[in-house]
Short mmCIF file of C-alpha atoms and ligand atoms in Angstrom, two decimals:
data_model
loop_
_atom_site.label_atom_id
_atom_site.label_comp_id
_atom_site.label_asym_id
_atom_site.label_seq_id
_atom_site.Cartn_x
_atom_site.Cartn_y
_atom_site.Cartn_z
CA UNK Y 1 23.80 -23.51 -12.72
CA UNK Y 2 20.19 -24.42 -13.27
CA UNK Y 3 18.69 -23.65 -16.66
CA UNK Y 4 15.07 -23.65 -17.74
CA UNK Y 5 14.53 -24.87 -21.26
CA UNK Y 6 12.43 -22.74 -23.56
CA UNK Y 7 9.88 -25.54 -23.89
CA UNK Y 8 9.59 -26.00 -20.10
CA UNK Y 9 9.21 -22.27 -19.46
CA UNK Y 10 6.66 -21.99 -22.26
CA UNK Y 11 4.65 -24.79 -20.62
CA UNK Y 12 4.76 -23.04 -17.26
CA UNK Y 13 3.83 -19.70 -18.78
CA UNK Y 14 0.87 -21.22 -20.63
CA UNK Y 15 -1.47 -19.43 -22.97
CA UNK Y 16 -1.21 -15.66 -22.84
CA UNK Y 17 -4.23 -15.21 -25.07
CA UNK Y 18 -6.64 -14.29 -22.27
CA UNK Y 19 -4.22 -11.93 -20.53
CA UNK Y 20 -4.51 -8.22 -20.85
CA UNK Y 21 -2.25 -6.67 -23.51
CA UNK Y 22 0.43 -5.63 -24.11
CA UNK Y 23 1.79 -9.12 -24.63
CA UNK Y 24 5.27 -8.37 -23.29
CA UNK Y 25 3.82 -7.13 -19.96
CA UNK Y 26 1.62 -10.24 -19.71
CA UNK Y 27 4.65 -12.48 -20.29
CA UNK Y 28 6.71 -10.57 -17.73
CA UNK Y 29 3.90 -10.93 -15.18
CA UNK Y 30 3.61 -14.67 -15.74
CA UNK Y 31 7.37 -15.18 -15.39
CA UNK Y 32 7.40 -12.97 -12.31
CA UNK Y 33 4.74 -15.12 -10.64
CA UNK Y 34 6.68 -18.27 -11.51
CA UNK Y 35 9.82 -16.83 -9.92
CA UNK Y 36 7.84 -15.57 -6.94
CA UNK Y 37 6.28 -18.91 -6.12
CA UNK Y 38 9.46 -20.86 -6.76
CA UNK Y 39 8.46 -22.79 -9.87
CA UNK Y 40 11.35 -21.01 -11.56
CA UNK Y 41 14.01 -21.16 -8.82
CA UNK Y 42 16.12 -18.11 -8.04
CA UNK Y 43 19.32 -17.95 -10.05
CA UNK Y 44 17.88 -20.11 -12.86
CA UNK Y 45 19.12 -19.07 -16.28
CA UNK Y 46 16.16 -18.10 -18.42
CA UNK Y 47 16.09 -19.40 -22.00
CA UNK Y 48 17.61 -17.37 -24.81
CA UNK Y 49 15.13 -14.81 -26.11
CA UNK Y 50 15.02 -16.36 -29.58
CA UNK Y 51 14.26 -19.85 -28.18
CA UNK Y 52 11.51 -18.65 -25.85
CA UNK Y 53 9.98 -16.59 -28.64
CA UNK Y 54 9.83 -19.70 -30.84
CA UNK Y 55 8.40 -21.88 -28.05
CA UNK Y 56 5.66 -19.34 -27.30
CA UNK Y 57 5.06 -18.36 -30.94
CA UNK Y 58 5.77 -14.73 -30.06
CA UNK Y 59 8.04 -12.21 -31.72
CA UNK Y 60 11.55 -11.94 -30.38
CA UNK Y 61 10.92 -8.25 -29.66
CA UNK Y 62 8.11 -9.24 -27.29
CA UNK Y 63 10.37 -11.55 -25.31
CA UNK Y 64 13.15 -8.94 -25.31
CA UNK Y 65 10.75 -6.37 -23.89
CA UNK Y 66 9.45 -8.83 -21.28
CA UNK Y 67 12.98 -9.65 -20.10
CA UNK Y 68 13.77 -5.93 -19.97
CA UNK Y 69 10.70 -5.37 -17.77
CA UNK Y 70 11.74 -8.23 -15.47
CA UNK Y 71 15.22 -6.74 -15.15
CA UNK Y 72 13.86 -3.25 -14.50
CA UNK Y 73 11.59 -4.59 -11.76
CA UNK Y 74 14.34 -6.66 -10.18
CA UNK Y 75 12.87 -10.08 -11.08
CA UNK Y 76 15.83 -10.89 -13.34
CA UNK Y 77 19.44 -9.90 -13.67
CA UNK Y 78 21.59 -9.96 -16.79
CA UNK Y 79 25.19 -11.08 -16.75
CA UNK Y 80 27.22 -9.97 -19.71
CA UNK Y 81 27.65 -12.85 -22.10
CA UNK Y 82 26.08 -15.37 -19.67
CA UNK Y 83 22.35 -14.66 -20.06
CA UNK Y 84 19.40 -13.57 -17.94
CA UNK Y 85 18.81 -15.06 -14.48
CA UNK Y 86 15.76 -15.21 -12.21
CA UNK Y 87 16.12 -12.92 -9.20
CA UNK Y 88 14.11 -11.34 -6.38
CA UNK Y 89 13.67 -7.57 -6.24
CA UNK Y 90 15.52 -5.61 -3.61
CA UNK Y 91 14.00 -5.68 -0.14
CA UNK Y 92 11.67 -3.03 1.13
CA UNK Y 93 14.38 -0.76 2.46
CA UNK Y 94 16.45 -0.91 -0.68
CA UNK Y 95 13.92 -0.16 -3.43
CA UNK Y 96 11.96 3.06 -3.57
CA UNK Y 97 8.18 2.87 -3.71
CA UNK Y 98 7.38 5.23 -6.55
CA UNK Y 99 4.81 5.06 -9.38
CA UNK Y 100 5.75 2.84 -12.33
CA UNK Y 101 5.51 3.46 -16.06
CA UNK Y 102 2.30 5.22 -17.03
CA UNK Y 103 1.83 3.80 -20.50
CA UNK Y 104 1.94 0.06 -19.96
CA UNK Y 105 -1.82 -0.46 -20.24
CA UNK Y 106 -2.39 -1.23 -16.57
CA UNK Y 107 -4.84 0.54 -14.27
CA UNK Y 108 -2.93 1.80 -11.27
CA UNK Y 109 -4.80 1.48 -7.98
CA UNK Y 110 -1.54 1.18 -6.07
CA UNK Y 111 -0.73 4.86 -5.97
CA UNK Y 112 -2.71 7.87 -4.87
CA UNK Y 113 -1.36 10.33 -7.37
CA UNK Y 114 -3.90 12.58 -9.15
CA UNK Y 115 -3.17 13.85 -12.64
CA UNK Y 116 -2.50 17.57 -13.09
CA UNK Y 117 -5.48 19.95 -13.19
CA UNK Y 118 -5.66 22.69 -15.85
CA UNK Y 119 -4.39 25.20 -13.29
CA UNK Y 120 -0.89 23.67 -13.51
CA UNK Y 121 -0.01 24.73 -17.08
CA UNK Y 122 -1.62 28.11 -16.39
CA UNK Y 123 0.57 28.52 -13.32
CA UNK Y 124 3.68 27.68 -15.33
CA UNK Y 125 2.74 30.28 -17.96
CA UNK Y 126 2.46 32.85 -15.16
CA UNK Y 127 5.81 31.67 -13.75
CA UNK Y 128 7.54 32.20 -17.09
CA UNK Y 129 6.16 35.73 -17.23
CA UNK Y 130 7.65 36.40 -13.78
CA UNK Y 131 10.96 34.72 -14.49
CA UNK Y 132 12.81 37.62 -16.20
CA UNK Y 133 12.75 39.55 -12.89
CA UNK Y 134 14.82 36.77 -11.31
CA UNK Y 135 17.31 36.14 -14.08
CA UNK Y 136 19.76 38.93 -13.14
CA UNK Y 137 20.10 37.33 -9.67
CA UNK Y 138 22.03 34.15 -8.78
CA UNK Y 139 18.85 32.07 -8.36
CA UNK Y 140 19.83 30.25 -5.14
CA UNK Y 141 17.29 30.51 -2.31
CA UNK Y 142 18.20 27.76 0.17
CA UNK Y 143 15.15 28.27 2.39
CA UNK Y 144 12.86 28.72 -0.59
CA UNK Y 145 11.74 31.67 -2.70
CA UNK Y 146 10.70 34.42 -0.22
CA UNK Y 147 7.32 34.95 -1.90
CA UNK Y 148 6.50 31.25 -1.70
CA UNK Y 149 7.56 31.03 1.96
CA UNK Y 150 5.28 34.00 2.66
CA UNK Y 151 2.31 32.31 0.97
CA UNK Y 152 2.85 29.05 2.83
CA UNK Y 153 3.16 30.96 6.13
CA UNK Y 154 -0.10 32.82 5.42
CA UNK Y 155 -1.85 29.54 4.72
CA UNK Y 156 -0.83 28.17 8.14
CA UNK Y 157 -1.94 31.39 9.83
CA UNK Y 158 -5.33 31.08 8.10
CA UNK Y 159 -5.63 27.49 9.38
CA UNK Y 160 -5.11 28.63 12.97
CA UNK Y 161 -1.33 28.33 13.35
CA UNK Y 162 0.26 31.82 13.20
CA UNK Y 163 3.42 31.54 11.08
CA UNK Y 164 6.09 33.86 9.61
CA UNK Y 165 8.07 33.17 6.40
CA UNK Y 166 11.23 32.41 8.45
CA UNK Y 167 9.36 29.46 9.92
CA UNK Y 168 9.04 27.78 6.52
CA UNK Y 169 11.54 25.73 4.51
CA UNK Y 170 10.54 24.90 0.94
CA UNK Y 171 11.43 21.32 0.00
CA UNK Y 172 11.23 19.06 -3.04
CA UNK Y 173 7.89 17.58 -1.94
CA UNK Y 174 6.62 16.21 1.36
CA UNK Y 175 8.87 13.17 1.41
CA UNK Y 176 11.94 15.40 1.17
CA UNK Y 177 10.44 17.43 4.01
CA UNK Y 178 9.86 14.33 6.15
CA UNK Y 179 13.34 12.94 5.55
CA UNK Y 180 14.95 16.36 6.17
CA UNK Y 181 12.99 16.59 9.42
CA UNK Y 182 14.07 13.07 10.45
CA UNK Y 183 17.70 13.88 9.65
CA UNK Y 184 17.48 17.02 11.77
CA UNK Y 185 15.76 15.69 14.89
CA UNK Y 186 16.86 12.02 14.97
CA UNK Y 187 20.21 10.30 15.42
CA UNK Y 188 21.10 6.68 14.69
CA UNK Y 189 19.72 4.33 17.35
CA UNK Y 190 17.09 6.77 18.62
CA UNK Y 191 13.41 5.85 18.66
CA UNK Y 192 10.69 7.02 16.32
CA UNK Y 193 7.04 6.37 17.15
CA UNK Y 194 5.02 5.59 14.02
CA UNK Y 195 1.40 4.81 13.36
CA UNK Y 196 0.76 1.31 12.05
CA UNK Y 197 -0.27 1.35 9.20
CA UNK Y 198 1.53 4.36 7.82
CA UNK Y 199 3.17 5.83 4.71
CA UNK Y 200 5.83 3.34 3.52
CA UNK Y 201 8.35 5.80 2.12
CA UNK Y 202 8.55 7.60 5.46
CA UNK Y 203 9.37 4.26 7.09
CA UNK Y 204 12.15 3.76 4.58
CA UNK Y 205 13.50 7.26 5.23
CA UNK Y 206 13.62 6.45 8.95
CA UNK Y 207 15.15 3.02 8.44
CA UNK Y 208 17.90 4.53 6.29
CA UNK Y 209 18.93 6.67 9.27
CA UNK Y 210 19.22 3.63 11.51
CA UNK Y 211 16.48 4.74 13.90
CA UNK Y 212 14.39 2.25 15.87
CA UNK Y 213 10.72 2.19 14.87
CA UNK Y 214 8.03 1.98 17.53
CA UNK Y 215 4.82 0.97 15.72
CA UNK Y 216 1.50 1.86 17.38
CA UNK Y 217 -1.53 0.06 15.95
CA UNK Y 218 -4.16 2.30 14.40
CA UNK Y 219 -7.49 0.51 13.90
CA UNK Y 220 -9.97 2.57 11.89
CA UNK Y 221 -12.78 0.73 13.68
CA UNK Y 222 -11.45 1.83 17.08
CA UNK Y 223 -9.50 5.09 16.68
CA UNK Y 224 -9.61 5.83 20.42
CA UNK Y 225 -7.50 2.75 21.11
CA UNK Y 226 -4.60 4.26 19.15
CA UNK Y 227 -4.54 7.32 21.36
CA UNK Y 228 -4.33 5.10 24.46
CA UNK Y 229 -1.47 3.12 22.90
CA UNK Y 230 0.34 6.25 21.74
CA UNK Y 231 0.08 7.81 25.22
CA UNK Y 232 1.43 4.67 26.87
CA UNK Y 233 4.27 4.29 24.35
CA UNK Y 234 5.25 7.94 24.62
CA UNK Y 235 5.30 7.74 28.40
CA UNK Y 236 7.27 4.51 28.60
CA UNK Y 237 9.67 4.76 25.63
CA UNK Y 238 10.05 8.56 25.41
CA UNK Y 239 10.97 8.41 21.71
CA UNK Y 240 12.98 11.30 20.27
CA UNK Y 241 10.36 11.83 17.56
CA UNK Y 242 6.95 10.67 16.36
CA UNK Y 243 5.79 10.55 12.73
CA UNK Y 244 2.08 11.37 12.77
CA UNK Y 245 -0.75 12.05 10.34
CA UNK Y 246 -3.67 13.46 12.32
CA UNK Y 247 -5.42 14.74 9.18
CA UNK Y 248 -6.96 11.96 7.04
CA UNK Y 249 -4.20 9.55 7.91
CA UNK Y 250 -2.69 7.67 4.98
CA UNK Y 251 -3.93 4.95 4.60
CA UNK Y 252 -6.76 4.76 7.20
CA UNK Y 253 -8.31 8.17 6.46
CA UNK Y 254 -8.70 8.86 10.20
CA UNK Y 255 -9.09 12.42 11.43
CA UNK Y 256 -8.07 13.30 14.99
CA UNK Y 257 -10.57 15.59 16.69
CA UNK Y 258 -9.75 18.58 18.90
CA UNK Y 259 -9.87 16.59 22.14
CA UNK Y 260 -7.59 13.95 20.59
CA UNK Y 261 -5.13 16.63 19.47
CA UNK Y 262 -5.04 18.10 22.95
CA UNK Y 263 -4.37 14.71 24.54
CA UNK Y 264 -1.70 13.84 21.99
CA UNK Y 265 0.05 17.21 22.32
CA UNK Y 266 0.09 16.78 26.12
CA UNK Y 267 1.59 13.29 25.87
CA UNK Y 268 4.23 14.51 23.40
CA UNK Y 269 5.18 17.40 25.68
CA UNK Y 270 5.51 15.15 28.74
CA UNK Y 271 7.70 12.70 26.81
CA UNK Y 272 9.86 15.45 25.27
CA UNK Y 273 9.03 14.02 21.83
CA UNK Y 274 9.14 16.12 18.66
CA UNK Y 275 6.29 15.35 16.28
CA UNK Y 276 6.95 15.29 12.54
CA UNK Y 277 3.40 15.89 11.36
CA UNK Y 278 2.72 14.84 7.78
CA UNK Y 279 -0.13 17.02 6.50
CA UNK Y 280 -0.03 15.75 2.93
CA UNK Y 281 -3.80 15.11 2.96
CA UNK Y 282 -4.81 17.90 5.38
CA UNK Y 283 -6.43 20.17 2.78
CA UNK Y 284 -8.30 17.28 1.20
CA UNK Y 285 -11.25 17.31 3.58
CA UNK Y 286 -14.35 16.05 1.82
CA UNK Y 287 -17.03 16.42 4.49
CA UNK Y 288 -16.06 19.11 7.02
CA UNK Y 289 -12.76 21.01 7.46
CA UNK Y 290 -10.35 19.52 10.02
CA UNK Y 291 -9.48 21.23 13.33
CA UNK Y 292 -6.41 23.52 13.42
CA UNK Y 293 -3.05 21.82 12.71
CA UNK Y 294 -1.72 19.55 15.48
CA UNK Y 295 1.30 21.88 15.79
CA UNK Y 296 -1.09 24.58 17.10
CA UNK Y 297 -1.66 22.44 20.21
CA UNK Y 298 1.97 22.21 21.34
CA UNK Y 299 5.23 24.02 20.70
CA UNK Y 300 8.30 22.76 18.85
CA UNK Y 301 6.71 20.36 16.38
CA UNK Y 302 7.38 20.19 12.65
CA UNK Y 303 4.57 20.25 10.08
CA UNK Y 304 5.16 18.93 6.58
CA UNK Y 305 3.01 19.87 3.60
CA UNK Y 306 3.02 19.55 -0.17
CA UNK Y 307 1.34 20.64 -3.39
CA UNK Y 308 1.54 17.06 -4.68
CA UNK Y 309 -2.01 16.05 -3.75
CA UNK Y 310 -3.80 19.37 -4.01
CA UNK Y 311 -2.18 20.27 -7.34
CA UNK Y 312 0.34 17.86 -8.91
CA UNK Y 313 3.12 15.51 -7.77
CA UNK Y 314 5.21 16.48 -10.77
CA UNK Y 315 5.78 19.92 -9.29
CA UNK Y 316 7.99 18.52 -6.51
CA UNK Y 317 7.10 21.37 -4.17
CA UNK Y 318 6.59 20.80 -0.46
CA UNK Y 319 7.62 22.43 2.80
CA UNK Y 320 8.35 22.07 6.49
CA UNK Y 321 7.02 24.52 9.08
CA UNK Y 322 8.56 24.84 12.55
CA UNK Y 323 10.17 27.29 14.95
CA UNK Y 324 12.58 29.63 13.12
CA UNK Y 325 15.70 28.23 14.84
CA UNK Y 326 14.78 24.64 13.89
CA UNK Y 327 13.98 25.77 10.34
CA UNK Y 328 17.52 27.17 10.10
CA UNK Y 329 18.87 23.75 11.11
CA UNK Y 330 16.54 22.03 8.65
CA UNK Y 331 17.74 24.37 5.91
CA UNK Y 332 21.37 23.49 6.62
CA UNK Y 333 20.48 19.79 6.31
CA UNK Y 334 18.53 20.30 3.07
CA UNK Y 335 21.30 22.38 1.50
CA UNK Y 336 23.70 19.45 1.89
CA UNK Y 337 21.77 17.53 -0.77
CA UNK Y 338 19.78 20.06 -2.80
CA UNK Y 339 21.41 23.52 -2.44
CA UNK Y 340 18.10 25.17 -3.27
CA UNK Y 341 14.82 24.53 -5.06
CA UNK Y 342 14.09 25.34 -8.72
CA UNK Y 343 12.91 28.93 -9.27
CA UNK Y 344 10.34 28.32 -12.02
CA UNK Y 345 8.56 25.58 -10.06
CA UNK Y 346 8.43 27.82 -7.00
CA UNK Y 347 6.98 30.68 -9.05
CA UNK Y 348 4.38 28.28 -10.43
CA UNK Y 349 3.67 27.16 -6.85
CA UNK Y 350 3.01 30.82 -5.91
CA UNK Y 351 0.49 31.11 -8.74
CA UNK Y 352 -1.16 27.84 -7.71
CA UNK Y 353 -1.45 28.95 -4.11
CA UNK Y 354 -3.01 32.25 -5.21
CA UNK Y 355 -5.74 30.34 -7.03
CA UNK Y 356 -5.93 27.47 -4.55
CA UNK Y 357 -9.35 28.21 -3.06
CA UNK Y 358 -11.28 27.79 -6.32
CA UNK Y 359 -9.10 24.93 -7.56
CA UNK Y 360 -9.51 23.07 -4.26
CA UNK Y 361 -13.29 23.41 -4.38
CA UNK Y 362 -13.31 21.75 -7.77
CA UNK Y 363 -10.75 19.12 -6.70
CA UNK Y 364 -12.84 18.22 -3.65
CA UNK Y 365 -16.01 17.99 -5.73
CA UNK Y 366 -14.32 15.50 -8.05
CA UNK Y 367 -12.85 13.51 -5.18
CA UNK Y 368 -16.24 13.29 -3.45
CA UNK Y 369 -17.77 11.92 -6.63
CA UNK Y 370 -14.94 9.42 -7.07
CA UNK Y 371 -15.09 8.35 -3.42
CA UNK Y 372 -18.83 7.76 -3.92
CA UNK Y 373 -18.31 5.70 -7.07
CA UNK Y 374 -15.52 3.57 -5.61
CA UNK Y 375 -17.33 2.81 -2.35
CA UNK Y 376 -20.60 2.03 -4.14
CA UNK Y 377 -18.93 -0.23 -6.72
CA UNK Y 378 -16.94 -2.09 -4.08
CA UNK Y 379 -19.97 -2.61 -1.85
CA UNK Y 380 -21.97 -3.89 -4.82
CA UNK Y 381 -19.32 -6.21 -6.30
CA UNK Y 382 -17.42 -7.29 -3.19
CA UNK Y 383 -20.08 -7.43 -0.46
CA UNK Y 384 -17.86 -9.45 1.90
CA UNK Y 385 -15.32 -6.61 2.10
CA UNK Y 386 -15.45 -3.85 4.69
CA UNK Y 387 -15.46 -0.63 2.70
CA UNK Y 388 -15.14 2.61 4.69
CA UNK Y 389 -15.96 6.11 3.42
CA UNK Y 390 -13.19 8.26 4.92
CA UNK Y 391 -13.97 11.93 5.67
CA UNK Y 392 -11.03 13.10 3.54
CA UNK Y 393 -7.80 12.17 1.79
CA UNK Y 394 -7.46 10.08 -1.33
CA UNK Y 395 -7.74 6.44 -0.30
CA UNK Y 396 -10.02 3.73 1.11
CA UNK Y 397 -8.49 1.31 3.60
CA UNK Y 398 -10.57 -1.78 2.91
CA UNK Y 399 -10.91 -4.80 5.16
CA UNK Y 400 -10.74 -8.18 3.40
CA UNK Y 401 -12.67 -11.21 4.69
CA UNK Y 402 -9.44 -13.25 4.93
CA UNK Y 403 -5.74 -12.35 4.78
CA UNK Y 404 -5.24 -12.36 1.02
CA UNK Y 405 -4.08 -8.96 -0.08
CA UNK Y 406 -0.71 -10.22 -1.36
CA UNK Y 407 -2.46 -12.96 -3.31
CA UNK Y 408 -4.89 -10.38 -4.64
CA UNK Y 409 -2.04 -8.18 -5.87
CA UNK Y 410 -0.67 -11.10 -7.91
CA UNK Y 411 -4.08 -12.13 -9.24
CA UNK Y 412 -4.99 -8.55 -10.18
CA UNK Y 413 -1.80 -8.05 -12.09
CA UNK Y 414 -2.94 -10.67 -14.58
CA UNK Y 415 -6.00 -8.53 -15.31
CA UNK Y 416 -3.89 -5.43 -15.82
CA UNK Y 417 -4.66 -3.96 -12.41
CA UNK Y 418 -1.86 -2.75 -10.17
CA UNK Y 419 -2.49 -2.84 -6.42
CA UNK Y 420 -0.50 -2.25 -3.26
CA UNK Y 421 -0.80 -5.01 -0.66
CA UNK Y 422 -1.68 -4.15 2.94
CA UNK Y 423 1.65 -5.27 4.48
CA UNK Y 424 3.44 -2.57 2.51
CA UNK Y 425 1.96 -0.04 4.94
CA UNK Y 426 3.27 -1.73 8.06
CA UNK Y 427 6.56 -2.38 9.75
CA UNK Y 428 6.25 -6.18 9.60
CA UNK Y 429 4.22 -8.81 7.81
CA UNK Y 430 0.82 -7.97 9.31
CA UNK Y 431 -2.03 -6.22 7.44
CA UNK Y 432 -2.49 -8.87 4.76
CA UNK Y 433 -6.22 -8.55 5.45
CA UNK Y 434 -6.18 -4.93 4.25
CA UNK Y 435 -6.04 -3.29 0.87
CA UNK Y 436 -5.55 0.42 0.20
CA UNK Y 437 -7.48 1.67 -2.81
CA UNK Y 438 -7.11 5.28 -4.02
CA UNK Y 439 -10.06 7.13 -5.53
CA UNK Y 440 -7.85 9.43 -7.61
CA UNK Y 441 -8.95 8.05 -10.99
CA UNK Y 442 -12.04 9.12 -12.98
CA UNK Y 443 -15.33 7.26 -12.32
CA UNK Y 444 -15.24 5.13 -15.49
CA UNK Y 445 -11.73 3.89 -14.67
CA UNK Y 446 -12.81 3.08 -11.11
CA UNK Y 447 -15.81 1.10 -12.37
CA UNK Y 448 -13.60 -0.94 -14.73
CA UNK Y 449 -11.06 -1.41 -11.95
CA UNK Y 450 -13.63 -2.78 -9.50
CA UNK Y 451 -14.93 -5.23 -12.11
CA UNK Y 452 -11.35 -6.48 -12.57
CA UNK Y 453 -10.82 -6.50 -8.82
CA UNK Y 454 -13.87 -8.71 -8.32
CA UNK Y 455 -12.48 -11.20 -10.85
CA UNK Y 456 -9.06 -11.07 -9.22
CA UNK Y 457 -10.61 -11.58 -5.78
CA UNK Y 458 -12.28 -14.74 -7.03
CA UNK Y 459 -8.89 -15.93 -8.31
CA UNK Y 460 -6.97 -14.88 -5.23
CA UNK Y 461 -7.50 -18.25 -3.60
CA UNK Y 462 -5.83 -19.96 -6.54
CA UNK Y 463 -2.84 -17.61 -6.43
CA UNK Y 464 -2.56 -17.53 -2.65
CA UNK Y 465 1.17 -18.06 -2.67
CA UNK Y 466 3.77 -16.09 -0.77
CA UNK Y 467 5.09 -14.41 -3.85
CA UNK Y 468 6.60 -11.28 -2.35
CA UNK Y 469 4.41 -9.13 -4.54
CA UNK Y 470 3.42 -7.13 -1.49
CA UNK Y 471 7.02 -6.07 -1.13
CA UNK Y 472 8.30 -3.08 -2.93
CA UNK Y 473 10.19 -3.60 -6.10
CA UNK Y 474 12.33 -0.87 -7.63
CA UNK Y 475 9.60 0.14 -10.05
CA UNK Y 476 6.71 -0.13 -7.62
CA UNK Y 477 6.34 3.34 -6.21
CA UNK Y 478 4.09 4.29 -3.31
CA UNK Y 479 2.65 7.76 -3.30
C1 PLP W 1 1.44 10.68 3.63
C2 PLP W 1 2.34 11.06 2.50
N1 PLP W 1 3.46 11.73 2.76
C3 PLP W 1 4.29 12.10 1.78
C4 PLP W 1 4.02 11.79 0.47
C5 PLP W 1 4.99 12.22 -0.60
O1 PLP W 1 4.55 13.40 -1.15
P1 PLP W 1 5.44 14.24 -2.16
O2 PLP W 1 5.06 13.80 -3.53
O3 PLP W 1 5.06 15.66 -1.89
O4 PLP W 1 6.88 13.99 -1.82
C6 PLP W 1 2.87 11.09 0.16
C7 PLP W 1 2.57 10.72 -1.22
O5 PLP W 1 1.65 10.00 -1.48
C8 PLP W 1 2.00 10.72 1.20
O6 PLP W 1 0.88 10.05 0.95
#
């Protein structure tokens, strides 16, 4: 078994003085990069904490915390009595992409997860006032609380897709809705058409079912080309299902117009393909409202929504809308794992939906401002990048002058900036010339982040190693 001496590892780690605090996180990052680029080979036993602390003139607690972080993130494993060993995190289909710790001093531009607006605690106060009416009952509502299903149905009707409460299943967020839909309409070995790039956790949900992915390239610069590809793929492969985001697609921000929806719905109908339409960003239009939901253009499709991006991810409230008979099948699938959703959260969701119009106006105003700041800062500090201004959603899908997004992720981490590399959003290793940047943080944080990003971009050349940092690790969530 190979061992790294404390002195050797300390030499490789170098001076942490210039790295962003906290010190333990900086040390963990340095060791992670050494493991990633092979200077500390996999399986190497790392020095005893006390020895490394002495060699680096750090406290033992700092080294203990750094090793703990490495273990949590999958970059080290501990064997009882034998020590700590360098490791690689689980592969993309084994680790979940979910946001990491919030208090580690890093700026997170990997995840598009807004903090809760003031309406959330107010909604919970209202929910607690309502709760006593429900306490004499058993509390299980497998399809969702009737009053919440009714509100969600009304919202669809208002958007141009007439809907009754029986056509709605309440889920624990959009991802639960997507995976419940996949489990209901797909069997192992069947084909699923996906946009490329797309939302990584949906890909994982599909992979876990053993379905075959059919990626269709979506170029923001040439959105019409995707429609041609999708039509051809639907006609030739006749996939059982298609996972689509016609409303401010994550990550490209693309919006499909009415003519595009009509063409797509026609191609789906001819192929006998059920669309699982992820509308997570649909209400986050920033310029003009989108056309009616894609499901209004063809029968039998499933629409997935959530309160995560218009209110707060911590609510864990989402839904699936479809024909009533399919919703009954979806409900049976969901019950197998969740029984029913939590009553208080669903009551809070009702209150949030009642006040959604005003809250969304304010949310959109803030997002517009943040989109403006992020695009302006990027264009000023990184003029070689292609920086789009999407008409809605929460993210920019930037084009880099050379394929270096993985290298950029590693370089940025040393400045305390967490990024998600382009390849994360694809089915293979492509997209290293892309970087998704959310504009969910306040303007001052975005300005600081872009300054750090510009420094990291200058370093990216130096760190251009295949370090796997674009792959998901257990603590690297994608939302
Ligand atoms: C396109 C898309 N679908 C689903 C989700 C998951 O949403 P939820 O938190 O409601 O499960 C996200 C989160 O970012 C997303 O961007």
